[in-house]
Short mmCIF file of C-alpha atoms in Angstrom, two decimals:
data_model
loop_
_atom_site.label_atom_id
_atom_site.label_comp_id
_atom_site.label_asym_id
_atom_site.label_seq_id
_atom_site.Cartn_x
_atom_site.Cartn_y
_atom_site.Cartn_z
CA UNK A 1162 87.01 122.45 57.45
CA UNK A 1163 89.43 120.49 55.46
CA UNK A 1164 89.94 116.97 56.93
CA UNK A 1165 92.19 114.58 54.76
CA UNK A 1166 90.36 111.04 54.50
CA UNK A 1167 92.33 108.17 57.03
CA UNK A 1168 91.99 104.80 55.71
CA UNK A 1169 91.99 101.85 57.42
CA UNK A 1170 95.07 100.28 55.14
CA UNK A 1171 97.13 103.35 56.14
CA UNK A 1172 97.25 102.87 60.18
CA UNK A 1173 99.43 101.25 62.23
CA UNK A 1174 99.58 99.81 65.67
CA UNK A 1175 101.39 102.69 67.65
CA UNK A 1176 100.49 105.92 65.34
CA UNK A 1177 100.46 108.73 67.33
CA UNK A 1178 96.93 110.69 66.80
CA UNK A 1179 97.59 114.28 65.96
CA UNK A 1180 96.36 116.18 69.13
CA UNK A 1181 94.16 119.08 69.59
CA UNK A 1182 94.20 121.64 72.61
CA UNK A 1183 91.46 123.40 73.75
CA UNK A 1184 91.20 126.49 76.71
CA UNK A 1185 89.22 126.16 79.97
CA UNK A 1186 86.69 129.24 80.23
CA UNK A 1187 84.37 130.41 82.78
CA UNK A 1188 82.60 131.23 79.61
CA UNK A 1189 82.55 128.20 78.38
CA UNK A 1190 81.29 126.40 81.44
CA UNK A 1191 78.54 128.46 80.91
CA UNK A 1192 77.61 127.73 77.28
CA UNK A 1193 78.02 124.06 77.88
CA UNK A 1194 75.71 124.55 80.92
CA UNK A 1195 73.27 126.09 78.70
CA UNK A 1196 73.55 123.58 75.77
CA UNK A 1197 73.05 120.40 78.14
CA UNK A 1198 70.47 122.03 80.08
CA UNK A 1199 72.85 120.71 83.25
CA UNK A 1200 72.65 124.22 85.51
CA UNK A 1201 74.79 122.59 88.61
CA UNK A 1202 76.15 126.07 90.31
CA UNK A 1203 79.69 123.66 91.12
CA UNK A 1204 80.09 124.87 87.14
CA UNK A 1205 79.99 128.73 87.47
CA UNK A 1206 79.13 129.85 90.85
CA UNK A 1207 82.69 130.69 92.37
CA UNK A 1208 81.08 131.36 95.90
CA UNK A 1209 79.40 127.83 95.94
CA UNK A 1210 82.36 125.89 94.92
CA UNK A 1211 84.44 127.89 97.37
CA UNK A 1212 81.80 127.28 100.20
CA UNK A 1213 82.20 123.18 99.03
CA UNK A 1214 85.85 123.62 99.18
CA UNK A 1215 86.44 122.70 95.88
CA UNK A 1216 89.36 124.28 93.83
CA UNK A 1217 87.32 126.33 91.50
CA UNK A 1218 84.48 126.28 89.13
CA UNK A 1219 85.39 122.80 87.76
CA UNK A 1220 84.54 122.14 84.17
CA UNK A 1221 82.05 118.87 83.90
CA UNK A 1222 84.09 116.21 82.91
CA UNK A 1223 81.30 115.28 80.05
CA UNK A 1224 82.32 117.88 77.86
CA UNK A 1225 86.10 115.97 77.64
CA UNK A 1226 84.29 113.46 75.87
CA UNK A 1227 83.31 116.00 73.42
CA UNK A 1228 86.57 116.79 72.84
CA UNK A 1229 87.79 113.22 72.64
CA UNK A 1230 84.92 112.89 70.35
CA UNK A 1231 86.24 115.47 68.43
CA UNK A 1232 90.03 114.58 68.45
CA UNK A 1233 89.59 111.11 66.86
CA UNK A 1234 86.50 112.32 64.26
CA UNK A 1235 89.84 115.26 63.02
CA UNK A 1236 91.53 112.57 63.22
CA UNK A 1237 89.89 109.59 61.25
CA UNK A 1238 88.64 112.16 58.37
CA UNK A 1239 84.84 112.67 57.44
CA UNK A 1240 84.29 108.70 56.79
CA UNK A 1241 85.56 107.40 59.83
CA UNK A 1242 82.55 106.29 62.33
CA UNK A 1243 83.50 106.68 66.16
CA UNK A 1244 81.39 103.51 67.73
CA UNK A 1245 82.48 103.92 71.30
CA UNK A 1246 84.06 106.18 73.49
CA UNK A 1247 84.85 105.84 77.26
CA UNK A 1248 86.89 108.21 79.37
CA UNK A 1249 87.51 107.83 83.25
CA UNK A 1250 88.27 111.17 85.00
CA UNK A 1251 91.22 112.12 87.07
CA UNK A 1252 92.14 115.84 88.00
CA UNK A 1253 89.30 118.33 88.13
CA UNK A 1254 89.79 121.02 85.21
CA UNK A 1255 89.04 124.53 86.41
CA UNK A 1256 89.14 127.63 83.96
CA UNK A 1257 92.38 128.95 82.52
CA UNK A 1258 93.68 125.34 82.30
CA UNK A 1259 94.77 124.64 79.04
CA UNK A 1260 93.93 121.13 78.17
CA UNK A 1261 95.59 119.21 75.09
CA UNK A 1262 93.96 115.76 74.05
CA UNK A 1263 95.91 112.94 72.98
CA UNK A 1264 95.97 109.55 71.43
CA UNK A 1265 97.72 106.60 70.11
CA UNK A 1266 96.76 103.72 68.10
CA UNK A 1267 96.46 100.53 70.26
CA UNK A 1268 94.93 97.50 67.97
CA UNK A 1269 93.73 97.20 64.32
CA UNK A 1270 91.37 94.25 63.15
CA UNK A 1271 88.35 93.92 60.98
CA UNK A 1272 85.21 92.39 62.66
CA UNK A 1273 81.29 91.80 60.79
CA UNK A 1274 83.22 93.12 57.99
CA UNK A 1275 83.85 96.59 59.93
CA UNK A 1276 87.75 97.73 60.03
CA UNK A 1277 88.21 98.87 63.59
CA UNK A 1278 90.54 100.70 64.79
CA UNK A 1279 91.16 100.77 68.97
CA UNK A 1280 92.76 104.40 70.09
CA UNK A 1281 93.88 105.05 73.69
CA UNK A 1282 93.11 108.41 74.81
CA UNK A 1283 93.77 110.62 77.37
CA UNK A 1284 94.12 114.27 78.13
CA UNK A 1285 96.48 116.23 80.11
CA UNK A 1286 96.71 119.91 81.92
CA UNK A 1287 99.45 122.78 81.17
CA UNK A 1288 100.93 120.74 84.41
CA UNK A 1289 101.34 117.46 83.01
CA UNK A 1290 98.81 115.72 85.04
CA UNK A 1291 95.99 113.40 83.79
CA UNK A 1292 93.05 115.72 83.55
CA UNK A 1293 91.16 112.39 81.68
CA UNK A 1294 92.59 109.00 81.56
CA UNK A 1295 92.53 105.99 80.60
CA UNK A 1296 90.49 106.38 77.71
CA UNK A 1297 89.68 104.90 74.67
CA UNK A 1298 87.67 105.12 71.63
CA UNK A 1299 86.73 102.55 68.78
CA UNK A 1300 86.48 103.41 65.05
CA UNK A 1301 85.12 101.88 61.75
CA UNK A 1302 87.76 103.64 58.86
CA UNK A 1303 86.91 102.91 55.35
CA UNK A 1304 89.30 101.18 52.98
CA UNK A 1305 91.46 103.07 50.56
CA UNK A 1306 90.77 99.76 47.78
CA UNK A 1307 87.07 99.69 48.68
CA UNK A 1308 85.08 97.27 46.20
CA UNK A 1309 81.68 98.87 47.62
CA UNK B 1174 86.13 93.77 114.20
CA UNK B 1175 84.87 94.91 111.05
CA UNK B 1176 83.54 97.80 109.93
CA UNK B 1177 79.53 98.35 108.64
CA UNK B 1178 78.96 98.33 105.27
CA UNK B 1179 77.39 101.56 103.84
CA UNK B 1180 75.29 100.09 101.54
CA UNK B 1181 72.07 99.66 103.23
CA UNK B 1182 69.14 98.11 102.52
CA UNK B 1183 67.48 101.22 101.14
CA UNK B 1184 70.69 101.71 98.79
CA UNK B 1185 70.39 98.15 97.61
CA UNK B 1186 66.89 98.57 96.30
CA UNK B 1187 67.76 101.22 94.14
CA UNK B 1188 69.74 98.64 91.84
CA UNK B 1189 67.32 97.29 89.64
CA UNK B 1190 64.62 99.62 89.00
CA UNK B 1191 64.11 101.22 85.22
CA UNK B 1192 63.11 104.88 84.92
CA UNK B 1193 61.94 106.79 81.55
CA UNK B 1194 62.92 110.67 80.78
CA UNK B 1195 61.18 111.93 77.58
CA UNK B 1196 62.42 114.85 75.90
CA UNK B 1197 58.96 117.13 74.95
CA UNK B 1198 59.72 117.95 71.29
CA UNK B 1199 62.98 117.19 69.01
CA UNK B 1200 66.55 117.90 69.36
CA UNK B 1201 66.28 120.66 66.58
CA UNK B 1202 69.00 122.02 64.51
CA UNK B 1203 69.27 125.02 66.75
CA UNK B 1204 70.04 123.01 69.82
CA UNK B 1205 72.42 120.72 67.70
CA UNK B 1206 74.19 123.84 66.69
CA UNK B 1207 74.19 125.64 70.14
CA UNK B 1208 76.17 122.16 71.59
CA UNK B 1209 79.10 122.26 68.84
CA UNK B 1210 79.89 125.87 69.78
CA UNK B 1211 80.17 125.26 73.16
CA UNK B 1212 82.34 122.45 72.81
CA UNK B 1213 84.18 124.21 70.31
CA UNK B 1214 83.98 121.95 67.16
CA UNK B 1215 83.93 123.61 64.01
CA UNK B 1216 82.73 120.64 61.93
CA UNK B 1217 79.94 122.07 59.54
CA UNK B 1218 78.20 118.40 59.39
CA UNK B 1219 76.53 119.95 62.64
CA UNK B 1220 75.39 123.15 61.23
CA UNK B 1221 75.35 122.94 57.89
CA UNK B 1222 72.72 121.60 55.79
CA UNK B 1223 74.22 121.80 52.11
CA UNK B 1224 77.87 120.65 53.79
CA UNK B 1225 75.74 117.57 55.65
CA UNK B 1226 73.65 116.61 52.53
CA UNK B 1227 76.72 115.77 50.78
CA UNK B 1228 77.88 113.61 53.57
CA UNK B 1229 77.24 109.83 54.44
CA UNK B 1230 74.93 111.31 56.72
CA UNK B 1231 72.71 112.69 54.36
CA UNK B 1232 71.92 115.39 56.61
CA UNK B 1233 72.86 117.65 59.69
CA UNK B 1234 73.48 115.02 62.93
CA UNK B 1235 73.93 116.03 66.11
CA UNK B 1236 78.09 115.71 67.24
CA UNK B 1237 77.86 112.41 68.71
CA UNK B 1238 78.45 112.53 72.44
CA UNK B 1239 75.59 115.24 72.56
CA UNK B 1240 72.80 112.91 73.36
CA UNK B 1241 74.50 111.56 76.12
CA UNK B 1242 76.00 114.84 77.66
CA UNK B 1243 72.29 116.50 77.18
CA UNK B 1244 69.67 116.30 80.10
CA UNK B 1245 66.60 115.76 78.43
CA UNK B 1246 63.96 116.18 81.27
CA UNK B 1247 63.34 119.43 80.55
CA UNK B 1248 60.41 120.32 83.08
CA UNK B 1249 62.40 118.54 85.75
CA UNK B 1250 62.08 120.08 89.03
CA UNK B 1251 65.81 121.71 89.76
CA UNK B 1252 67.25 122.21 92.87
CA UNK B 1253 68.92 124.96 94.90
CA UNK B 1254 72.40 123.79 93.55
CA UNK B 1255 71.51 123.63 90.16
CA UNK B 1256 71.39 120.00 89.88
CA UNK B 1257 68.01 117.60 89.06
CA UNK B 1258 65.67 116.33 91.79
CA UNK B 1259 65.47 113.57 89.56
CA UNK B 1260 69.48 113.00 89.58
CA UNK B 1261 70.87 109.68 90.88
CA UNK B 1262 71.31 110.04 94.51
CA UNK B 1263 72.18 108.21 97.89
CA UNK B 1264 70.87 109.24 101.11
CA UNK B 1265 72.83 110.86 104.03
CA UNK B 1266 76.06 110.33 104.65
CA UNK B 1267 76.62 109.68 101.45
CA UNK B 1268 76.10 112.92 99.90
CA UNK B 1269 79.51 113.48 98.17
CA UNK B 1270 80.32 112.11 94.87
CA UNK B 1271 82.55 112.23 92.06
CA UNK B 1272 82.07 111.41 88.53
CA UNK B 1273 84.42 108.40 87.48
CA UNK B 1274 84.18 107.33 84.06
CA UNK B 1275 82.00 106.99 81.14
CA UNK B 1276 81.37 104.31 78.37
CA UNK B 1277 79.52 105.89 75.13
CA UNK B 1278 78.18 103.12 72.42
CA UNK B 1279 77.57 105.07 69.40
CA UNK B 1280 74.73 102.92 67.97
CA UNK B 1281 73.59 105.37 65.11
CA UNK B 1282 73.82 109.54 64.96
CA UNK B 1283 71.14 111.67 66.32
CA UNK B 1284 69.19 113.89 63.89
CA UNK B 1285 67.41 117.12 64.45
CA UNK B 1286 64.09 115.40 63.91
CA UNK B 1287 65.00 112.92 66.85
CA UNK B 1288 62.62 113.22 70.01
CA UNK B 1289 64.34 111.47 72.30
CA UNK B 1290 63.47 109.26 75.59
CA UNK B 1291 66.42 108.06 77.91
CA UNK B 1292 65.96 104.94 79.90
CA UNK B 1293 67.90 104.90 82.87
CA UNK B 1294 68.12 101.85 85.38
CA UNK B 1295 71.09 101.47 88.04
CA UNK B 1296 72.97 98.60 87.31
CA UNK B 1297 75.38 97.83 90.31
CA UNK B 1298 76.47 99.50 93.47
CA UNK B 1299 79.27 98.19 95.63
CA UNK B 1300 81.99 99.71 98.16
CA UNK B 1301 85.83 99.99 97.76
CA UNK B 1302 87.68 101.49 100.55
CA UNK B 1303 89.91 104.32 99.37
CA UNK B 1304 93.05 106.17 100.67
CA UNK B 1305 90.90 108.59 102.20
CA UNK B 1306 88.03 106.53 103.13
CA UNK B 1307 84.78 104.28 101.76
CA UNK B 1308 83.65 104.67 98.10
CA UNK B 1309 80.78 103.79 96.98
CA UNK B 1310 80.59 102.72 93.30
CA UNK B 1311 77.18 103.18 91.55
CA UNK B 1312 77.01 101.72 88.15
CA UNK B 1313 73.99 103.62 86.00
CA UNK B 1314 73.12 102.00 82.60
CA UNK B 1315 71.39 104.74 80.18
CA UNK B 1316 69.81 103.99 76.89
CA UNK B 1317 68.89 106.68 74.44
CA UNK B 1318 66.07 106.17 72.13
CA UNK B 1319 63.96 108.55 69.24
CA UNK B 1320 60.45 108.55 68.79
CA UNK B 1321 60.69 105.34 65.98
CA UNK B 1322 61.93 103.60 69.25
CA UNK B 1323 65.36 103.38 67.14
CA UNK B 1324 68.65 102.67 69.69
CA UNK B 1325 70.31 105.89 69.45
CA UNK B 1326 73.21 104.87 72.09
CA UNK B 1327 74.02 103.57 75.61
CA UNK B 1328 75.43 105.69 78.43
CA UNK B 1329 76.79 103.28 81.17
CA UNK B 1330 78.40 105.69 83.71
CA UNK B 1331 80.15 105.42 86.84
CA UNK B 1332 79.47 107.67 89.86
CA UNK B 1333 81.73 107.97 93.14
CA UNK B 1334 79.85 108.74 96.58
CA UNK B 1335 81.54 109.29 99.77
CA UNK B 1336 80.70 110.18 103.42
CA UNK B 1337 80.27 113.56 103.55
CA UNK B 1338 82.95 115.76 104.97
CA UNK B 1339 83.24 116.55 108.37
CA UNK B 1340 83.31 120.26 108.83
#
């Protein structure tokens, strides 16, 4: 993995963060299911979620803060620090959706000599529609004329 | 006239009350590395070691939304539908719920060495009426901790219950 260092001198209110898409599986409801020892059949069991009424075997909205984690780490390089993350959900994700994650730089400022950046977030289906959002996530970037 | 609240007396004494989950043995590498594939990250900091040494980690550390995502009650009784007896729930009619949001504070990285114990308490519940009817808001506050009693991070989460649907 090859990420390119993003310092904090180098960001601007407004950049657009590079997004990322990742594909719904059945599959992958299943690993997920396995790796957060969370074995709720609404994940992978088509006949429950059909006997619920639900539209399919909905992917738990946790793991979209994964990938949120994950979009703004790519983005922010291997010395950026992600402090805090939040997400609110909107339209259930079943498999086959193909989900892309987005962001955008919303505020810059140093604080307790940290240089934080503020990214919205959000993350939308092959439809357009808010899968995840608003969201947000706060970052510590290092600077590119560090004395340290 | 107006319409009775949901939130009963039995609901409102939930708010308040602390409960401890400890996980029986440490996160591991293996369990680190089993959560990045399944959320698809390729970054080697959470497999591996030489790649993570050379980091300002140190050292492999778990992706860090894994804590929180994790259950760590292993042992935990688990019900017909999958889900925890131990889970956050209201009592009948409100057996519906929705998750809403999440707010992770990444305090410092989890490390395969971590054991970790998660202190949950509910926080707040109040009612909103919706479109389609009365939501109930419940407001759960969890803190994530390792065996040095070191703050790992702080899960405050936001579920949605609603009257069951009438069939």
């Amino acid at each position: 993995m090859d990420s390119k260092q993003l310092f904090f001198e180098d960001v601007s209110v407004g950049d657009e963060i590079s997004p990322i898409t990742k594909k719904a599986t059945l599959v992958q409801n299943v690993m997920y299911a396995a790796a957060t020892w969370d074995f709720h059949r609404h994940h992978y069991d088509k006949e429950f979620t059909d006997s619920k009424g639900y539209l399919g075997t909905f992917i738990d909205g946790q793991l979209f803060g994964a990938f949120l984690a994950q979009l703004v780490a790519q983005w922010a390089g291997a010395d950026g620090v992600v402090k805090k993350l939040g997400l609110s959900y909107r339209v259930m994700a079943i498999p086959g959706d193909v989900l892309t994650c987005k962001g955008r730089v919303a505020d810059k400022y140093d604080k307790d000599s940290e240089n934080l950046v503020h990214c919205d977030l959000w993350i939308e289906n092959q439809r357009g529609e808010k899968v995840v959002g608003p969201a947000h996530a706060l970052l510590a970037l290092p600077l590119r004329n560090s004395k340290a | 006239m107006g319409r009775k609240s949901f939130i009963t007396l039995e609901i409102r004494d939930l708010v308040g009350k602390e409960e401890v989950f400890s996980s029986p043995e440490e996160l591991g590498r293996a369990s680190i590395h089993r959560f990045a594939v399944a959320v698809a990250d390729p970054n080697p900091l959470y497999y591996d070691a030489e790649f993570a040494e050379n980091t300002r980690y140190g050292g492999i550390i778990a992706p860090p939304t894994m804590i929180f995502e994790m259950n760590h009650n292993i042992g935990d009784e688990i019900l017909e539908d999958g889900g925890y007896a131990s889970r956050i729930m209201l009592p009948s009619p409100l057996t519906r719920f929705v998750r809403g949001d999440n707010e992770y504070d990444i305090v410092q990285p989890a490390r395969p060495d971590d054991k970790i114990t998660m202190k949950r308490e509910i926080v707040e519940i109040y009612e909103k009426e919706g479109k389609a009817g009365t939501l109930v808001f419940v407001i759960i506050e969890m803190k994530f901790f390792n065996q040095k009693e070191e703050l790992l991070g702080i899960n405050r989460e936001t579920l949605i219950f609603m009257p069951a649907k009438k069939s």
